[in-house]
Structures are given as C-alpha cells and as structure tokens.
Amino acid sequence: MFKKDTCPLCGGKKKSGKSTFTVNLGEGVLVVREVPALVCNQCGEDWIEDKVASRSEDLTNEARKKHLQVEVAAFA
Ligand SMILES: [Zn+2]
C-alpha cells in the first residue's frame, strides 16, 4: 500500500515545495508561480494542495477579465 507521502508514480517521497501550474483560459493561458505543493523528490511530479484551489480560482477570474494571451501571476 502507498503511504500518503509516497509518490504513486515512482515510490519516491513527496515533500513540501513550490510548483508552477498553468490554466487554460480558452482565449489565453494563465501561469501561476510559487504555488505551495507537494513535490516528489524523485520524479518531480507535483500535487497542488486542496486549500490552494479557491485562490487559484480568483487568479483565473482576474486573468480572464484582462483578455491577455498569457498572464503570469505569483501565488502569494
Ligand atoms: Zn515520483
């Protein structure tokens, strides 16, 4: 059985770190940097934490209003 802090892909360890994720807005792309996430120390796969979801929704809505092709936002 996999433990909660074990990577399901490679069996490496998940560690708290920062990740970058992108959201497809249809007319553009939002890139959010410095997002708190769990990152595998072996294969680099990342998992965004649940509490991050509402914040990233705000950023997505803001980016949509700007109608830019590419928007880059820092999470913090
Ligand atoms: Zn892994």
PDB file of N, CA and C and ligand atoms in Angstrom:
ATOM      1  N   MET A   1       0.833  -1.208   0.000  1.00  0.00           N
ATOM      2  CA  MET A   1       0.000   0.000   0.000  1.00  0.00           C
ATOM      3  C   MET A   1       0.866   1.255   0.000  1.00  0.00           C
ATOM      4  N   PHE A   2       0.382   2.267  -0.715  1.00  0.00           N
ATOM      5  CA  PHE A   2       1.098   3.535  -0.741  1.00  0.00           C
ATOM      6  C   PHE A   2       0.766   4.354   0.501  1.00  0.00           C
ATOM      7  N   LYS A   3       1.772   4.942   1.055  1.00  0.00           N
ATOM      8  CA  LYS A   3       1.534   5.894   2.139  1.00  0.00           C
ATOM      9  C   LYS A   3       1.149   7.231   1.519  1.00  0.00           C
ATOM     10  N   LYS A   4       0.584   8.094   2.359  1.00  0.00           N
ATOM     11  CA  LYS A   4       0.124   9.395   1.881  1.00  0.00           C
ATOM     12  C   LYS A   4       1.272  10.239   1.314  1.00  0.00           C
ATOM     13  N   ASP A   5       2.441  10.082   1.869  1.00  0.00           N
ATOM     14  CA  ASP A   5       3.554  10.916   1.437  1.00  0.00           C
ATOM     15  C   ASP A   5       4.464  10.204   0.436  1.00  0.00           C
ATOM     16  N   THR A   6       3.934   9.121  -0.132  1.00  0.00           N
ATOM     17  CA  THR A   6       4.715   8.392  -1.120  1.00  0.00           C
ATOM     18  C   THR A   6       4.181   8.665  -2.522  1.00  0.00           C
ATOM     19  N   CYS A   7       5.067   8.924  -3.454  1.00  0.00           N
ATOM     20  CA  CYS A   7       4.662   9.193  -4.827  1.00  0.00           C
ATOM     21  C   CYS A   7       4.068   7.924  -5.445  1.00  0.00           C
ATOM     22  N   PRO A   8       2.827   7.992  -5.969  1.00  0.00           N
ATOM     23  CA  PRO A   8       2.201   6.814  -6.568  1.00  0.00           C
ATOM     24  C   PRO A   8       2.836   6.430  -7.903  1.00  0.00           C
ATOM     25  N   LEU A   9       3.625   7.315  -8.465  1.00  0.00           N
ATOM     26  CA  LEU A   9       4.224   7.047  -9.780  1.00  0.00           C
ATOM     27  C   LEU A   9       5.543   6.307  -9.684  1.00  0.00           C
ATOM     28  N   CYS A  10       6.382   6.733  -8.730  1.00  0.00           N
ATOM     29  CA  CYS A  10       7.724   6.151  -8.697  1.00  0.00           C
ATOM     30  C   CYS A  10       8.105   5.632  -7.321  1.00  0.00           C
ATOM     31  N   GLY A  11       7.256   5.889  -6.308  1.00  0.00           N
ATOM     32  CA  GLY A  11       7.586   5.427  -4.963  1.00  0.00           C
ATOM     33  C   GLY A  11       8.524   6.350  -4.220  1.00  0.00           C
ATOM     34  N   GLY A  12       8.826   7.503  -4.820  1.00  0.00           N
ATOM     35  CA  GLY A  12       9.667   8.491  -4.136  1.00  0.00           C
ATOM     36  C   GLY A  12       8.904   9.183  -3.041  1.00  0.00           C
ATOM     37  N   LYS A  13       9.551  10.125  -2.394  1.00  0.00           N
ATOM     38  CA  LYS A  13       8.909  10.845  -1.282  1.00  0.00           C
ATOM     39  C   LYS A  13       8.341  12.173  -1.731  1.00  0.00           C
ATOM     40  N   LYS A  14       7.109  12.450  -1.279  1.00  0.00           N
ATOM     41  CA  LYS A  14       6.526  13.767  -1.524  1.00  0.00           C
ATOM     42  C   LYS A  14       7.029  14.729  -0.458  1.00  0.00           C
ATOM     43  N   LYS A  15       7.507  15.873  -0.915  1.00  0.00           N
ATOM     44  CA  LYS A  15       7.973  16.883   0.031  1.00  0.00           C
ATOM     45  C   LYS A  15       7.292  18.202  -0.267  1.00  0.00           C
ATOM     46  N   SER A  16       7.094  19.010   0.776  1.00  0.00           N
ATOM     47  CA  SER A  16       6.514  20.342   0.589  1.00  0.00           C
ATOM     48  C   SER A  16       7.463  21.175  -0.246  1.00  0.00           C
ATOM     49  N   GLY A  17       6.901  21.842  -1.226  1.00  0.00           N
ATOM     50  CA  GLY A  17       7.729  22.680  -2.070  1.00  0.00           C
ATOM     51  C   GLY A  17       6.871  23.669  -2.819  1.00  0.00           C
ATOM     52  N   LYS A  18       7.441  24.250  -3.855  1.00  0.00           N
ATOM     53  CA  LYS A  18       6.711  25.208  -4.673  1.00  0.00           C
ATOM     54  C   LYS A  18       6.611  24.663  -6.089  1.00  0.00           C
ATOM     55  N   SER A  19       5.477  24.937  -6.698  1.00  0.00           N
ATOM     56  CA  SER A  19       5.283  24.459  -8.057  1.00  0.00           C
ATOM     57  C   SER A  19       4.737  25.585  -8.925  1.00  0.00           C
ATOM     58  N   THR A  20       4.751  25.356 -10.213  1.00  0.00           N
ATOM     59  CA  THR A  20       4.148  26.287 -11.156  1.00  0.00           C
ATOM     60  C   THR A  20       3.053  25.532 -11.879  1.00  0.00           C
ATOM     61  N   PHE A  21       1.871  26.130 -12.000  1.00  0.00           N
ATOM     62  CA  PHE A  21       0.877  25.438 -12.791  1.00  0.00           C
ATOM     63  C   PHE A  21       0.220  26.384 -13.784  1.00  0.00           C
ATOM     64  N   THR A  22      -0.288  25.826 -14.845  1.00  0.00           N
ATOM     65  CA  THR A  22      -0.880  26.622 -15.906  1.00  0.00           C
ATOM     66  C   THR A  22      -2.363  26.286 -16.025  1.00  0.00           C
ATOM     67  N   VAL A  23      -3.159  27.309 -16.330  1.00  0.00           N
ATOM     68  CA  VAL A  23      -4.592  27.138 -16.513  1.00  0.00           C
ATOM     69  C   VAL A  23      -4.938  27.589 -17.919  1.00  0.00           C
ATOM     70  N   ASN A  24      -5.628  26.760 -18.657  1.00  0.00           N
ATOM     71  CA  ASN A  24      -6.080  27.131 -19.989  1.00  0.00           C
ATOM     72  C   ASN A  24      -7.364  27.942 -19.865  1.00  0.00           C
ATOM     73  N   LEU A  25      -7.315  29.202 -20.300  1.00  0.00           N
ATOM     74  CA  LEU A  25      -8.475  30.081 -20.170  1.00  0.00           C
ATOM     75  C   LEU A  25      -9.328  30.091 -21.434  1.00  0.00           C
ATOM     76  N   GLY A  26      -8.964  29.303 -22.396  1.00  0.00           N
ATOM     77  CA  GLY A  26      -9.675  29.319 -23.663  1.00  0.00           C
ATOM     78  C   GLY A  26      -9.032  30.305 -24.622  1.00  0.00           C
ATOM     79  N   GLU A  27      -9.150  31.606 -24.285  1.00  0.00           N
ATOM     80  CA  GLU A  27      -8.539  32.625 -25.142  1.00  0.00           C
ATOM     81  C   GLU A  27      -7.097  32.905 -24.747  1.00  0.00           C
ATOM     82  N   GLY A  28      -6.666  32.404 -23.649  1.00  0.00           N
ATOM     83  CA  GLY A  28      -5.302  32.637 -23.192  1.00  0.00           C
ATOM     84  C   GLY A  28      -4.874  31.585 -22.187  1.00  0.00           C
ATOM     85  N   VAL A  29      -3.701  31.807 -21.624  1.00  0.00           N
ATOM     86  CA  VAL A  29      -3.157  30.864 -20.654  1.00  0.00           C
ATOM     87  C   VAL A  29      -2.709  31.633 -19.414  1.00  0.00           C
ATOM     88  N   LEU A  30      -3.062  31.129 -18.272  1.00  0.00           N
ATOM     89  CA  LEU A  30      -2.604  31.710 -17.013  1.00  0.00           C
ATOM     90  C   LEU A  30      -1.519  30.816 -16.426  1.00  0.00           C
ATOM     91  N   VAL A  31      -0.395  31.438 -16.101  1.00  0.00           N
ATOM     92  CA  VAL A  31       0.690  30.708 -15.457  1.00  0.00           C
ATOM     93  C   VAL A  31       0.786  31.216 -14.024  1.00  0.00           C
ATOM     94  N   VAL A  32       0.618  30.336 -13.048  1.00  0.00           N
ATOM     95  CA  VAL A  32       0.710  30.734 -11.639  1.00  0.00           C
ATOM     96  C   VAL A  32       1.984  30.149 -11.057  1.00  0.00           C
ATOM     97  N   ARG A  33       2.820  31.031 -10.532  1.00  0.00           N
ATOM     98  CA  ARG A  33       4.108  30.597  -9.980  1.00  0.00           C
ATOM     99  C   ARG A  33       4.067  30.569  -8.464  1.00  0.00           C
ATOM    100  N   GLU A  34       5.036  29.885  -7.894  1.00  0.00           N
ATOM    101  CA  GLU A  34       5.210  29.873  -6.430  1.00  0.00           C
ATOM    102  C   GLU A  34       4.003  29.300  -5.700  1.00  0.00           C
ATOM    103  N   VAL A  35       3.381  28.295  -6.271  1.00  0.00           N
ATOM    104  CA  VAL A  35       2.220  27.677  -5.645  1.00  0.00           C
ATOM    105  C   VAL A  35       2.679  26.610  -4.655  1.00  0.00           C
ATOM    106  N   PRO A  36       2.184  26.662  -3.423  1.00  0.00           N
ATOM    107  CA  PRO A  36       2.544  25.619  -2.460  1.00  0.00           C
ATOM    108  C   PRO A  36       2.049  24.262  -2.950  1.00  0.00           C
ATOM    109  N   ALA A  37       2.917  23.291  -2.960  1.00  0.00           N
ATOM    110  CA  ALA A  37       2.549  21.974  -3.467  1.00  0.00           C
ATOM    111  C   ALA A  37       3.434  20.919  -2.842  1.00  0.00           C
ATOM    112  N   LEU A  38       3.005  19.684  -3.006  1.00  0.00           N
ATOM    113  CA  LEU A  38       3.873  18.573  -2.635  1.00  0.00           C
ATOM    114  C   LEU A  38       4.597  18.134  -3.907  1.00  0.00           C
ATOM    115  N   VAL A  39       5.900  17.997  -3.812  1.00  0.00           N
ATOM    116  CA  VAL A  39       6.697  17.657  -4.978  1.00  0.00           C
ATOM    117  C   VAL A  39       7.477  16.374  -4.688  1.00  0.00           C
ATOM    118  N   CYS A  40       7.429  15.439  -5.627  1.00  0.00           N
ATOM    119  CA  CYS A  40       8.189  14.189  -5.469  1.00  0.00           C
ATOM    120  C   CYS A  40       9.677  14.477  -5.608  1.00  0.00           C
ATOM    121  N   ASN A  41      10.454  13.964  -4.674  1.00  0.00           N
ATOM    122  CA  ASN A  41      11.892  14.236  -4.718  1.00  0.00           C
ATOM    123  C   ASN A  41      12.604  13.347  -5.730  1.00  0.00           C
ATOM    124  N   GLN A  42      11.863  12.430  -6.337  1.00  0.00           N
ATOM    125  CA  GLN A  42      12.498  11.524  -7.286  1.00  0.00           C
ATOM    126  C   GLN A  42      12.139  11.848  -8.739  1.00  0.00           C
ATOM    127  N   CYS A  43      10.823  11.938  -9.040  1.00  0.00           N
ATOM    128  CA  CYS A  43      10.425  12.158 -10.430  1.00  0.00           C
ATOM    129  C   CYS A  43       9.935  13.583 -10.681  1.00  0.00           C
ATOM    130  N   GLY A  44       9.734  14.366  -9.602  1.00  0.00           N
ATOM    131  CA  GLY A  44       9.352  15.764  -9.787  1.00  0.00           C
ATOM    132  C   GLY A  44       7.870  15.985 -10.010  1.00  0.00           C
ATOM    133  N   GLU A  45       7.066  14.936  -9.974  1.00  0.00           N
ATOM    134  CA  GLU A  45       5.616  15.104 -10.080  1.00  0.00           C
ATOM    135  C   GLU A  45       5.133  15.966  -8.917  1.00  0.00           C
ATOM    136  N   ASP A  46       4.126  16.811  -9.173  1.00  0.00           N
ATOM    137  CA  ASP A  46       3.659  17.645  -8.071  1.00  0.00           C
ATOM    138  C   ASP A  46       2.154  17.538  -7.862  1.00  0.00           C
ATOM    139  N   TRP A  47       1.741  17.801  -6.655  1.00  0.00           N
ATOM    140  CA  TRP A  47       0.330  17.779  -6.248  1.00  0.00           C
ATOM    141  C   TRP A  47       0.009  19.100  -5.575  1.00  0.00           C
ATOM    142  N   ILE A  48      -0.893  19.841  -6.183  1.00  0.00           N
ATOM    143  CA  ILE A  48      -1.327  21.107  -5.599  1.00  0.00           C
ATOM    144  C   ILE A  48      -2.242  20.800  -4.418  1.00  0.00           C
ATOM    145  N   GLU A  49      -2.040  21.488  -3.335  1.00  0.00           N
ATOM    146  CA  GLU A  49      -2.861  21.243  -2.158  1.00  0.00           C
ATOM    147  C   GLU A  49      -4.279  21.791  -2.341  1.00  0.00           C
ATOM    148  N   ASP A  50      -5.239  21.130  -1.721  1.00  0.00           N
ATOM    149  CA  ASP A  50      -6.649  21.487  -1.888  1.00  0.00           C
ATOM    150  C   ASP A  50      -6.954  22.934  -1.508  1.00  0.00           C
ATOM    151  N   LYS A  51      -6.335  23.399  -0.443  1.00  0.00           N
ATOM    152  CA  LYS A  51      -6.619  24.759   0.030  1.00  0.00           C
ATOM    153  C   LYS A  51      -6.204  25.805  -0.990  1.00  0.00           C
ATOM    154  N   VAL A  52      -5.394  25.417  -1.941  1.00  0.00           N
ATOM    155  CA  VAL A  52      -4.905  26.324  -2.971  1.00  0.00           C
ATOM    156  C   VAL A  52      -5.971  26.589  -4.034  1.00  0.00           C
ATOM    157  N   ALA A  53      -6.933  25.696  -4.142  1.00  0.00           N
ATOM    158  CA  ALA A  53      -7.895  25.742  -5.244  1.00  0.00           C
ATOM    159  C   ALA A  53      -8.683  27.048  -5.313  1.00  0.00           C
ATOM    160  N   SER A  54      -9.177  27.554  -4.186  1.00  0.00           N
ATOM    161  CA  SER A  54     -10.009  28.762  -4.227  1.00  0.00           C
ATOM    162  C   SER A  54      -9.183  29.977  -4.628  1.00  0.00           C
ATOM    163  N   ARG A  55      -7.956  30.044  -4.160  1.00  0.00           N
ATOM    164  CA  ARG A  55      -7.073  31.155  -4.521  1.00  0.00           C
ATOM    165  C   ARG A  55      -6.784  31.135  -6.029  1.00  0.00           C
ATOM    166  N   SER A  56      -6.537  29.958  -6.558  1.00  0.00           N
ATOM    167  CA  SER A  56      -6.223  29.882  -7.977  1.00  0.00           C
ATOM    168  C   SER A  56      -7.458  30.213  -8.817  1.00  0.00           C
ATOM    169  N   GLU A  57      -8.640  29.982  -8.263  1.00  0.00           N
ATOM    170  CA  GLU A  57      -9.872  30.356  -8.952  1.00  0.00           C
ATOM    171  C   GLU A  57      -9.963  31.884  -9.066  1.00  0.00           C
ATOM    172  N   ASP A  58      -9.614  32.584  -7.976  1.00  0.00           N
ATOM    173  CA  ASP A  58      -9.585  34.051  -8.011  1.00  0.00           C
ATOM    174  C   ASP A  58      -8.643  34.542  -9.097  1.00  0.00           C
ATOM    175  N   LEU A  59      -7.446  33.979  -9.118  1.00  0.00           N
ATOM    176  CA  LEU A  59      -6.450  34.389 -10.103  1.00  0.00           C
ATOM    177  C   LEU A  59      -6.949  34.126 -11.520  1.00  0.00           C
ATOM    178  N   THR A  60      -7.639  33.009 -11.686  1.00  0.00           N
ATOM    179  CA  THR A  60      -8.174  32.662 -13.002  1.00  0.00           C
ATOM    180  C   THR A  60      -9.216  33.680 -13.451  1.00  0.00           C
ATOM    181  N   ASN A  61     -10.102  34.073 -12.527  1.00  0.00           N
ATOM    182  CA  ASN A  61     -11.127  35.050 -12.862  1.00  0.00           C
ATOM    183  C   ASN A  61     -10.525  36.411 -13.210  1.00  0.00           C
ATOM    184  N   GLU A  62      -9.514  36.821 -12.434  1.00  0.00           N
ATOM    185  CA  GLU A  62      -8.832  38.091 -12.716  1.00  0.00           C
ATOM    186  C   GLU A  62      -8.191  38.062 -14.087  1.00  0.00           C
ATOM    187  N   ALA A  63      -7.538  36.961 -14.390  1.00  0.00           N
ATOM    188  CA  ALA A  63      -6.833  36.842 -15.669  1.00  0.00           C
ATOM    189  C   ALA A  63      -7.813  36.874 -16.833  1.00  0.00           C
ATOM    190  N   ARG A  64      -8.979  36.259 -16.665  1.00  0.00           N
ATOM    191  CA  ARG A  64      -9.986  36.242 -17.730  1.00  0.00           C
ATOM    192  C   ARG A  64     -10.430  37.658 -18.101  1.00  0.00           C
ATOM    193  N   LYS A  65     -10.574  38.500 -17.071  1.00  0.00           N
ATOM    194  CA  LYS A  65     -11.039  39.875 -17.300  1.00  0.00           C
ATOM    195  C   LYS A  65     -10.053  40.671 -18.141  1.00  0.00           C
ATOM    196  N   LYS A  66      -8.770  40.314 -18.050  1.00  0.00           N
ATOM    197  CA  LYS A  66      -7.740  41.090 -18.741  1.00  0.00           C
ATOM    198  C   LYS A  66      -7.619  40.737 -20.217  1.00  0.00           C
ATOM    199  N   HIS A  67      -8.148  39.604 -20.597  1.00  0.00           N
ATOM    200  CA  HIS A  67      -8.125  39.166 -22.003  1.00  0.00           C
ATOM    201  C   HIS A  67      -6.715  39.151 -22.591  1.00  0.00           C
ATOM    202  N   LEU A  68      -5.769  38.701 -21.805  1.00  0.00           N
ATOM    203  CA  LEU A  68      -4.408  38.595 -22.308  1.00  0.00           C
ATOM    204  C   LEU A  68      -4.178  37.186 -22.858  1.00  0.00           C
ATOM    205  N   GLN A  69      -3.211  37.108 -23.760  1.00  0.00           N
ATOM    206  CA  GLN A  69      -2.850  35.795 -24.303  1.00  0.00           C
ATOM    207  C   GLN A  69      -2.158  34.955 -23.230  1.00  0.00           C
ATOM    208  N   VAL A  70      -1.248  35.609 -22.529  1.00  0.00           N
ATOM    209  CA  VAL A  70      -0.521  34.920 -21.467  1.00  0.00           C
ATOM    210  C   VAL A  70      -0.463  35.822 -20.250  1.00  0.00           C
ATOM    211  N   GLU A  71      -0.901  35.317 -19.120  1.00  0.00           N
ATOM    212  CA  GLU A  71      -0.827  36.071 -17.875  1.00  0.00           C
ATOM    213  C   GLU A  71       0.019  35.262 -16.901  1.00  0.00           C
ATOM    214  N   VAL A  72       0.982  35.917 -16.247  1.00  0.00           N
ATOM    215  CA  VAL A  72       1.801  35.239 -15.268  1.00  0.00           C
ATOM    216  C   VAL A  72       1.533  35.871 -13.907  1.00  0.00           C
ATOM    217  N   ALA A  73       1.143  35.058 -12.948  1.00  0.00           N
ATOM    218  CA  ALA A  73       0.830  35.571 -11.613  1.00  0.00           C
ATOM    219  C   ALA A  73       1.629  34.808 -10.575  1.00  0.00           C
ATOM    220  N   ALA A  74       2.000  35.517  -9.516  1.00  0.00           N
ATOM    221  CA  ALA A  74       2.616  34.841  -8.376  1.00  0.00           C
ATOM    222  C   ALA A  74       1.490  34.463  -7.421  1.00  0.00           C
ATOM    223  N   PHE A  75       1.580  33.314  -6.828  1.00  0.00           N
ATOM    224  CA  PHE A  75       0.503  32.828  -5.974  1.00  0.00           C
ATOM    225  C   PHE A  75       0.330  33.677  -4.734  1.00  0.00           C
ATOM    226  N   ALA A  76       1.421  34.070  -4.119  1.00  0.00           N
ATOM    227  CA  ALA A  76       1.368  34.770  -2.836  1.00  0.00           C
ATOM    228  C   ALA A  76       0.728  36.145  -2.952  1.00  0.00           C
TER     229      ALA A  76
HETATM  230 ZN    ZN B   1       7.726  10.292  -8.053  1.00  0.00          ZN
END
